[in-house]
mmCIF file of C-alpha atoms in Angstrom:
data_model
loop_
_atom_site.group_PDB
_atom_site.id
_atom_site.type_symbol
_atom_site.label_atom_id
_atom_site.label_comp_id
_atom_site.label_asym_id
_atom_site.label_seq_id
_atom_site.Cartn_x
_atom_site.Cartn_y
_atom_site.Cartn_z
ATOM 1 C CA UNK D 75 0.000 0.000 0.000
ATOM 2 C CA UNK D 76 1.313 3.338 -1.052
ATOM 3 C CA UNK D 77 2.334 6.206 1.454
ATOM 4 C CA UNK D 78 0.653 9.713 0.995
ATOM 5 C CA UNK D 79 2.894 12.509 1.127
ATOM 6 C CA UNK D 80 1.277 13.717 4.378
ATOM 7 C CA UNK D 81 1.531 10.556 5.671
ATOM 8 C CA UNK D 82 5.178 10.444 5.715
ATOM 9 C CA UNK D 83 5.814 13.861 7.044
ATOM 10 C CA UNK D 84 3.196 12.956 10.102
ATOM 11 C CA UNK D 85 4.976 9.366 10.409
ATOM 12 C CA UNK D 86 8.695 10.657 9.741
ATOM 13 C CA UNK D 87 9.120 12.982 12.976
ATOM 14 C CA UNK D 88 12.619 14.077 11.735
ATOM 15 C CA UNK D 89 11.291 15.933 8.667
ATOM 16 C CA UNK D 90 7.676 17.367 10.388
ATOM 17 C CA UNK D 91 10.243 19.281 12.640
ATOM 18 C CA UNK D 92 12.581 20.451 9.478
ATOM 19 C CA UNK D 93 9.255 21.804 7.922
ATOM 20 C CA UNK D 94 7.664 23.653 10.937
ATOM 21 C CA UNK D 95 11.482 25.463 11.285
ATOM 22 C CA UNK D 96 10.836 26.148 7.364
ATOM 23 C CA UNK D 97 7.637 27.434 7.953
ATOM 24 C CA UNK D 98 8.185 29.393 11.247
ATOM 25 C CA UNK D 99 11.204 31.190 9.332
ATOM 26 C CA UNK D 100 9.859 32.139 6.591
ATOM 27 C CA UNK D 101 6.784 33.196 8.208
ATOM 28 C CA UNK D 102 9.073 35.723 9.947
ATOM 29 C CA UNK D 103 11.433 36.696 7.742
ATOM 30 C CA UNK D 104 8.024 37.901 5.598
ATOM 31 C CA UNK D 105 7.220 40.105 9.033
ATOM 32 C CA UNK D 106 10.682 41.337 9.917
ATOM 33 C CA UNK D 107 12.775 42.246 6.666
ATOM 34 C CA UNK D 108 10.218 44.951 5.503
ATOM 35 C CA UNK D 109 10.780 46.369 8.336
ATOM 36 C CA UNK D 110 14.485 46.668 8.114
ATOM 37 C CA UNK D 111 13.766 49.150 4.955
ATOM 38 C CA UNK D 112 10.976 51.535 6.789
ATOM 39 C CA UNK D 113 12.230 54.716 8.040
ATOM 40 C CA UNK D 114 8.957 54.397 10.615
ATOM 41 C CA UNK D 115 6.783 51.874 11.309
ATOM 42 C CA UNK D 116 4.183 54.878 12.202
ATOM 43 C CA UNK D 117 3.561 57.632 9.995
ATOM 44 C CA UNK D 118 2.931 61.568 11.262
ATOM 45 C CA UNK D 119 -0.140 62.974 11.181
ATOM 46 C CA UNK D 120 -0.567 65.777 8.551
ATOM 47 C CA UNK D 121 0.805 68.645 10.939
ATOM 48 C CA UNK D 122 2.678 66.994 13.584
ATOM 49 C CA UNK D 123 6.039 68.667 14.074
ATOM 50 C CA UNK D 124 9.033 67.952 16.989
ATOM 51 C CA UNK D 125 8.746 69.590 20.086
ATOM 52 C CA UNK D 126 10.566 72.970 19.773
ATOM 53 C CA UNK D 127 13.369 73.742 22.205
ATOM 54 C CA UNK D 128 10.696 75.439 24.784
ATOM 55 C CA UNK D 129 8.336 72.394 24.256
ATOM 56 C CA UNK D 130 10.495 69.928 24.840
ATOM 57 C CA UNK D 131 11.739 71.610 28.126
ATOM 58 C CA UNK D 132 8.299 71.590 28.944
ATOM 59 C CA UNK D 133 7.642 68.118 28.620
ATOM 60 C CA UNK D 134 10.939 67.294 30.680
ATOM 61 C CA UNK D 135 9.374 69.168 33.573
ATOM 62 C CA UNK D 136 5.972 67.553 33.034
ATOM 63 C CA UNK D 137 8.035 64.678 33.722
ATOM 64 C CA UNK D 138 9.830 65.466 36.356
ATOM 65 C CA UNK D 139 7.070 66.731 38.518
ATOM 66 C CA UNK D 140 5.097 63.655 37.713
ATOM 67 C CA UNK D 141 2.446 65.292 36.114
ATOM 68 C CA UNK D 142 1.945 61.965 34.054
ATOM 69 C CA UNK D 143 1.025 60.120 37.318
ATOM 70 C CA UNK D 144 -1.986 62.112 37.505
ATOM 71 C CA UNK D 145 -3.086 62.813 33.791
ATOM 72 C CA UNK D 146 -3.588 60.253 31.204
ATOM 73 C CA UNK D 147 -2.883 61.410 27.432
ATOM 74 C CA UNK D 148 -4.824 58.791 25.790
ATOM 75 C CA UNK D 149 -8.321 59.643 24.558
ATOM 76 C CA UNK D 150 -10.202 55.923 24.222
ATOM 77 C CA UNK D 151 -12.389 56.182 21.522
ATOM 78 C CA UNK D 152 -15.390 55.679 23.291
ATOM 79 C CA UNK D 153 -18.839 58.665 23.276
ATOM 80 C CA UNK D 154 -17.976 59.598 27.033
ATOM 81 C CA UNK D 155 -14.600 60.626 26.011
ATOM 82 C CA UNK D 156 -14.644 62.133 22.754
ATOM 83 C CA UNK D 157 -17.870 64.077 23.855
ATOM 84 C CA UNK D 158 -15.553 65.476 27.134
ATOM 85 C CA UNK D 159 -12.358 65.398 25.314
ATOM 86 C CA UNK D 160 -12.397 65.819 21.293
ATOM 87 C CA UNK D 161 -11.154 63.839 19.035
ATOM 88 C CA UNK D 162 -10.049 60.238 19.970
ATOM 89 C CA UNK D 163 -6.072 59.616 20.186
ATOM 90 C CA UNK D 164 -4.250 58.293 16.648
ATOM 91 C CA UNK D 165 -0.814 56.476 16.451
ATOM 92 C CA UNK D 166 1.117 58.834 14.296
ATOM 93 C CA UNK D 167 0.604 61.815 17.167
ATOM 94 C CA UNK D 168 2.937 59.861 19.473
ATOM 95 C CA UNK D 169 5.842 59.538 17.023
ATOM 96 C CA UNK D 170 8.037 62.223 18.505
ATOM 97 C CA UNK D 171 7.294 61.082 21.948
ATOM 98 C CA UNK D 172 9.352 59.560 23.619
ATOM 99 C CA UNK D 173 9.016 58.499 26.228
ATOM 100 C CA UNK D 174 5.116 58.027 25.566
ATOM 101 C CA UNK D 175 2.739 59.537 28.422
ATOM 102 C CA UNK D 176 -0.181 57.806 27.725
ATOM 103 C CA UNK D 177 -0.599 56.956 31.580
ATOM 104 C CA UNK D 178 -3.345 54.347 32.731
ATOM 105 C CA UNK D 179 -4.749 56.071 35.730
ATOM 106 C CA UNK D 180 -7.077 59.639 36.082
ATOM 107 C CA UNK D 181 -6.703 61.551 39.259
ATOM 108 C CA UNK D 182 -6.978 64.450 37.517
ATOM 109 C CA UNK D 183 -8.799 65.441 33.060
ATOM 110 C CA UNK D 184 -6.861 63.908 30.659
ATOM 111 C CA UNK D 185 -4.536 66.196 28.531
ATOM 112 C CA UNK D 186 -3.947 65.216 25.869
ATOM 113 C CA UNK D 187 -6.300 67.993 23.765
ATOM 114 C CA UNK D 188 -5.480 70.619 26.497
ATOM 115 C CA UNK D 189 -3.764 72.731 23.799
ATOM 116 C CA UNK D 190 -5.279 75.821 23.017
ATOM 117 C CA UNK D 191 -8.800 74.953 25.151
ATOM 118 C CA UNK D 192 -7.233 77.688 28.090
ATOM 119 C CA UNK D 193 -5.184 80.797 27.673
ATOM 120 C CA UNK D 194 -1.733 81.272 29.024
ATOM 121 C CA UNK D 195 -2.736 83.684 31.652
ATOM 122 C CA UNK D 196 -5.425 80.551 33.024
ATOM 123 C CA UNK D 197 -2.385 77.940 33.236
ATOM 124 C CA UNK D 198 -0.530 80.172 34.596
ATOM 125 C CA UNK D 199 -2.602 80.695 37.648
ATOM 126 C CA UNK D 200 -4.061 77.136 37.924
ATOM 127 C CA UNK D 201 -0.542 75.778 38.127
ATOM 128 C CA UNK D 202 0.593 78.495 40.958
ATOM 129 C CA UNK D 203 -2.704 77.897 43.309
ATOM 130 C CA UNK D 204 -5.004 75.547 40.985
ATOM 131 C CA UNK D 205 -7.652 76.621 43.457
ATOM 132 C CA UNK D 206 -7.845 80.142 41.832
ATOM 133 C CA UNK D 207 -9.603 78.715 39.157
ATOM 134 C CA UNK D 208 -10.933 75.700 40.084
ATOM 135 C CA UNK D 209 -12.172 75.442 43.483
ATOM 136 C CA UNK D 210 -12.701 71.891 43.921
ATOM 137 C CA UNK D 211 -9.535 70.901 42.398
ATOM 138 C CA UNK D 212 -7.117 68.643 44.836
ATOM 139 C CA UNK D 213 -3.840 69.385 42.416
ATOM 140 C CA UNK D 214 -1.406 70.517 44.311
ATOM 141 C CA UNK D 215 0.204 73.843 43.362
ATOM 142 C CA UNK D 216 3.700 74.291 41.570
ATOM 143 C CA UNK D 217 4.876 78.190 42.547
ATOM 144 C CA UNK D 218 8.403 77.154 42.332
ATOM 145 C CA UNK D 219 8.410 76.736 38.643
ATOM 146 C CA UNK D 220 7.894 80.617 38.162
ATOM 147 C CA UNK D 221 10.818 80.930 39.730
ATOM 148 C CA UNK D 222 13.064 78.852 38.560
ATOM 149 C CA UNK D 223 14.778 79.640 35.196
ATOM 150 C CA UNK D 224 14.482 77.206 32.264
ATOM 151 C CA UNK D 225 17.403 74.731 32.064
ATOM 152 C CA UNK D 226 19.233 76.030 28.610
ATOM 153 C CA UNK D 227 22.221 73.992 29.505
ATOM 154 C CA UNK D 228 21.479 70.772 28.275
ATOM 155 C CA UNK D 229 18.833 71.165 25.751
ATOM 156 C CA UNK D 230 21.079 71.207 22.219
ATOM 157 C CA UNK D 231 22.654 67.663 23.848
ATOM 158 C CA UNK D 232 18.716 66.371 23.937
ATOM 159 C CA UNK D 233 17.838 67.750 20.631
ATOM 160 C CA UNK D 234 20.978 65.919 19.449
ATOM 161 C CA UNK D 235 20.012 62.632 20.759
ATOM 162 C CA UNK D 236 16.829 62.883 19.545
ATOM 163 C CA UNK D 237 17.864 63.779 15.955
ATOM 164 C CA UNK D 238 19.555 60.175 16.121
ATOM 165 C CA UNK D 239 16.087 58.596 16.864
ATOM 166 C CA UNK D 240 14.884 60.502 13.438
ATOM 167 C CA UNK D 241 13.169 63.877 15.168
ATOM 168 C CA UNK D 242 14.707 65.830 12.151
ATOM 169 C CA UNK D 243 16.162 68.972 14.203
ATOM 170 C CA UNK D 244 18.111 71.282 11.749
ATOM 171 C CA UNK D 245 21.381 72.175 12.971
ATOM 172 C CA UNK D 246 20.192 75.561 13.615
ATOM 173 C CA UNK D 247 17.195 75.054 15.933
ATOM 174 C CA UNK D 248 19.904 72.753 17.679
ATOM 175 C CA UNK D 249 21.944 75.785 17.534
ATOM 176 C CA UNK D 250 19.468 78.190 18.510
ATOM 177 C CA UNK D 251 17.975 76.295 21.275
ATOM 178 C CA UNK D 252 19.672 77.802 23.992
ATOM 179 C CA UNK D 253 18.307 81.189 23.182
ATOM 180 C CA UNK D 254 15.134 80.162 23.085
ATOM 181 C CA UNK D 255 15.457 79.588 26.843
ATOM 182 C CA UNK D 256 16.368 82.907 27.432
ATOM 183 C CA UNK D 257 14.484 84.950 30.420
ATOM 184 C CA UNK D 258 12.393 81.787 30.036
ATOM 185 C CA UNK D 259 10.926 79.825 33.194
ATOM 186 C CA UNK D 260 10.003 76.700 34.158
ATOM 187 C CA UNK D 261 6.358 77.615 33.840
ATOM 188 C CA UNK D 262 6.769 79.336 30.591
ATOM 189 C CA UNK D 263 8.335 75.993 29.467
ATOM 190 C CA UNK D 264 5.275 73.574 30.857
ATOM 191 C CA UNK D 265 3.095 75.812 29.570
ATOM 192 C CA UNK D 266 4.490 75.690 26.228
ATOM 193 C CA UNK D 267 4.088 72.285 26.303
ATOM 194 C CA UNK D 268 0.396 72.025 27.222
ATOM 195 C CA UNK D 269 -0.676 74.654 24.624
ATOM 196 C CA UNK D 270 0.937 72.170 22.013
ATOM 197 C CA UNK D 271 -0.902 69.466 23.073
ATOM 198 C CA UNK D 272 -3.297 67.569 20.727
ATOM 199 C CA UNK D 273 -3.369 70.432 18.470
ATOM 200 C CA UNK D 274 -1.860 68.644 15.399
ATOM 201 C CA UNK D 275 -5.131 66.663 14.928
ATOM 202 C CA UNK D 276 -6.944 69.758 14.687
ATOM 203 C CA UNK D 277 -4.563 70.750 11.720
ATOM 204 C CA UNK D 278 -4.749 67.739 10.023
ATOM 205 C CA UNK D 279 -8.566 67.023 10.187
#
């Protein structure tokens, strides 16, 4: 009686397990090598630009004072959140974040289409004595971060390392950086991060 080709591959255990290592690799080598020739594996929105040197010090401070613990920026897109929100959260507005901030807890709104929604004048105060404009809030206040002047030291070595990770500084905004910061503060910086937020979808859609 003759053997079927299947037959001998389920009978012959030797070659079953040369053909699942066939299959396995070049099932993968079909999922990684295009990837080896992709500048990114997300594209930009239509508007989306790197954090200038203000910005970014901004977001570094945002950071640092653990803002992120907080505030989610994430939009779900679910009613409840695009009705309170705007416009649910897309992949390509991430791609000069890093690291992300998406956050997966809500003590506090979620910012991530703050930008623009309050003048500078209303962050200002809210971050000093968040009280002043919204009674019930339980944020703490930050009053140091009018005082202390923006860190201009360090910010052409970030933009640099981020240029390697493909943020596409020219050298003269990495040049230029430092003056940017100049007479600048802390708060100027955060809130020149916050106005910036989310706004790129706007400008897009």
């Amino acid at each position: 009686m003759s053997t079927s080709g299947h037959e001998k591959v389920e009978t012959n255990l030797g070659l079953m397990l040369i053909l699942v290592i066939l299959v396995i690799s070049v099932g993968g080598l079909v999922q990684i090598v295009p990837l080896f020739f992709m500048k990114h594996t997300t594209e930009a929105v239509e508007g989306l630009k790197p954090y200038n040197a203000l910005e970014l010090t901004g977001r570094d401070i945002y950071i640092r004072e653990s803002c992120n613990a907080c505030h989610s920026q994430m939009i779900r897109p679910f009613r409840a959140e695009t009705e309170r929100y705007g416009h649910y959260s897309v992949a390509g507005e991430f791609v000069y974040d890093r690291p992300f901030l998406w956050g997966s807890k809500r003590t506090g709104p979620d910012l991530h289409r703050v930008g623009g929604r309050y003048s500078d004048e209303w962050h200002r105060v809210h971050m000093i004595n968040p009280r002043d404009v919204v009674p019930a809030s339980i944020m703490p206040g930050y009053p140091w971060l009018a005082e202390n002047q923006a860190d201009a030291d360090t910010i052409s070595k970030k933009m640099e390392m981020l240029n390697i990770m493909g943020h596409g500084y020219t050298p003269e905004q990495i040049e230029n950086a430092p003056k940017e910061l100049e007479g600048k503060t802390e708060l100027d910086a955060l809130i020149a991060y916050l106005q910036v937020l989310g706004t790129s979808i706007k400008a897009g859609r």
